XYZ file of C-alpha atoms in Angstrom:
142
model
C 206.040 151.583 -38.694
C 207.380 149.839 -35.640
C 209.521 146.791 -36.207
C 209.021 143.372 -34.754
C 211.875 141.557 -33.064
C 212.098 138.131 -31.444
C 210.511 138.126 -28.028
C 212.567 136.303 -25.431
C 210.255 137.433 -22.652
C 206.694 138.733 -22.985
C 204.688 140.966 -20.675
C 201.391 142.821 -20.468
C 201.174 145.457 -23.180
C 203.338 143.622 -25.729
C 201.983 143.270 -29.244
C 203.111 139.822 -30.365
C 202.982 137.895 -33.617
C 203.323 134.119 -33.836
C 202.347 131.136 -35.932
C 200.526 128.201 -34.386
C 199.309 124.799 -35.490
C 195.543 124.427 -35.911
C 193.754 121.177 -35.131
C 190.251 119.845 -35.670
C 187.876 120.466 -32.789
C 188.911 117.151 -31.231
C 190.274 118.555 -27.982
C 190.976 116.021 -25.242
C 190.211 117.471 -21.807
C 192.119 114.707 -20.016
C 195.422 115.477 -21.721
C 194.580 119.172 -22.324
C 195.746 118.776 -25.920
C 194.411 118.238 -29.412
C 194.361 114.770 -30.863
C 195.484 113.913 -34.341
C 197.669 115.754 -36.792
C 197.325 119.516 -37.358
C 195.088 120.594 -40.248
C 197.175 123.680 -40.926
C 198.720 126.798 -39.436
C 197.538 130.291 -38.607
C 199.358 133.524 -37.931
C 198.081 135.543 -34.990
C 198.907 139.091 -33.998
C 197.566 140.310 -30.679
C 198.149 142.357 -27.555
C 198.882 140.682 -24.240
C 196.184 142.038 -21.943
C 196.640 139.740 -18.953
C 199.166 137.293 -17.568
C 199.141 135.084 -14.546
C 201.659 132.869 -12.849
C 200.284 129.600 -11.526
C 201.884 128.891 -8.172
C 201.063 125.181 -8.275
C 202.785 124.321 -11.549
C 205.008 127.393 -11.890
C 203.663 128.344 -15.333
C 202.839 131.627 -16.998
C 199.546 131.906 -18.852
C 198.919 134.835 -21.177
C 195.594 136.214 -22.374
C 196.056 137.693 -25.830
C 193.483 139.967 -27.435
C 193.613 139.062 -31.128
C 194.181 142.049 -33.413
C 194.228 140.019 -36.618
C 194.653 136.451 -37.673
C 195.007 134.666 -40.990
C 195.454 131.102 -42.167
C 193.504 128.031 -41.138
C 190.455 128.835 -38.972
C 191.387 132.511 -38.361
C 190.301 134.048 -35.070
C 188.036 137.132 -35.064
C 189.422 140.487 -33.874
C 189.191 141.064 -30.096
C 188.909 137.303 -29.468
C 190.611 136.419 -26.143
C 193.208 133.693 -26.666
C 194.699 131.895 -23.633
C 198.146 130.461 -24.195
C 200.800 129.039 -21.883
C 204.077 130.934 -21.805
C 206.108 127.873 -22.731
C 203.961 127.485 -25.855
C 204.061 131.160 -26.774
C 207.857 131.228 -26.628
C 208.111 127.987 -28.606
C 206.410 129.601 -31.622
C 209.350 131.938 -32.432
C 207.185 134.776 -31.205
C 208.028 138.262 -32.353
C 207.051 141.411 -30.502
C 206.588 145.000 -31.538
C 208.944 147.511 -29.936
C 207.369 149.901 -27.440
C 207.550 153.661 -27.770
C 209.010 153.651 -24.244
C 211.084 150.492 -23.711
C 211.879 151.661 -20.154
C 208.176 151.322 -19.295
C 208.237 147.802 -20.700
C 211.227 146.977 -18.480
C 209.155 148.039 -15.450
C 206.400 145.623 -16.523
C 208.940 142.829 -16.951
C 210.505 143.459 -13.531
C 207.067 143.356 -11.894
C 206.265 140.093 -13.716
C 209.576 138.532 -12.682
C 209.144 139.581 -9.054
C 205.716 137.913 -8.920
C 207.251 134.764 -10.418
C 210.039 134.765 -7.827
C 207.538 135.244 -5.021
C 205.385 132.374 -6.321
C 208.439 130.097 -6.548
C 209.533 130.891 -2.994
C 205.958 130.368 -1.717
C 205.886 126.984 -3.451
C 209.218 125.982 -1.904
C 207.899 126.944 1.548
C 204.732 124.893 0.982
C 206.789 121.870 -0.093
C 209.102 122.166 2.937
C 206.075 122.375 5.256
C 204.522 119.340 3.579
C 207.738 117.351 4.071
C 207.940 118.455 7.723
C 204.361 117.279 8.393
C 205.063 114.016 6.605
C 208.148 113.418 8.775
C 206.168 114.209 11.967
C 203.418 111.801 10.947
C 205.961 109.065 10.223
C 207.605 109.732 13.590
C 204.276 109.394 15.416
C 203.430 106.090 13.726
C 206.801 104.650 14.796
C 206.141 105.482 18.468
């Protein structure tokens, strides 16, 4: 049996296990969070099948295919679960070791390079926005 270890960085193909708080169905779309206290906890084990890096807010989002879940309101197998990276890492997430950890390192490098590219694109957009703002201010002065 493969052992689980703490996951400091997750990527596509990782099998992860974490515990999360479960809330009533009172989800507030405005704040994108649940309201009220948690009703319990559930343990989820799943495989990361997709990840994206939002260029606007610089956040990773993972899609996890649930393998099994137990606890309060367990999720059915193969249920797709979307979770922000900052939340996944906050749960003391553990991951299963790969047969070929070198292959995993390739996935991580690819993920990190996309993140770096998105950050540099965002910086360029912000610089361009500031430049246009300065030009507009200059024109209104004249």
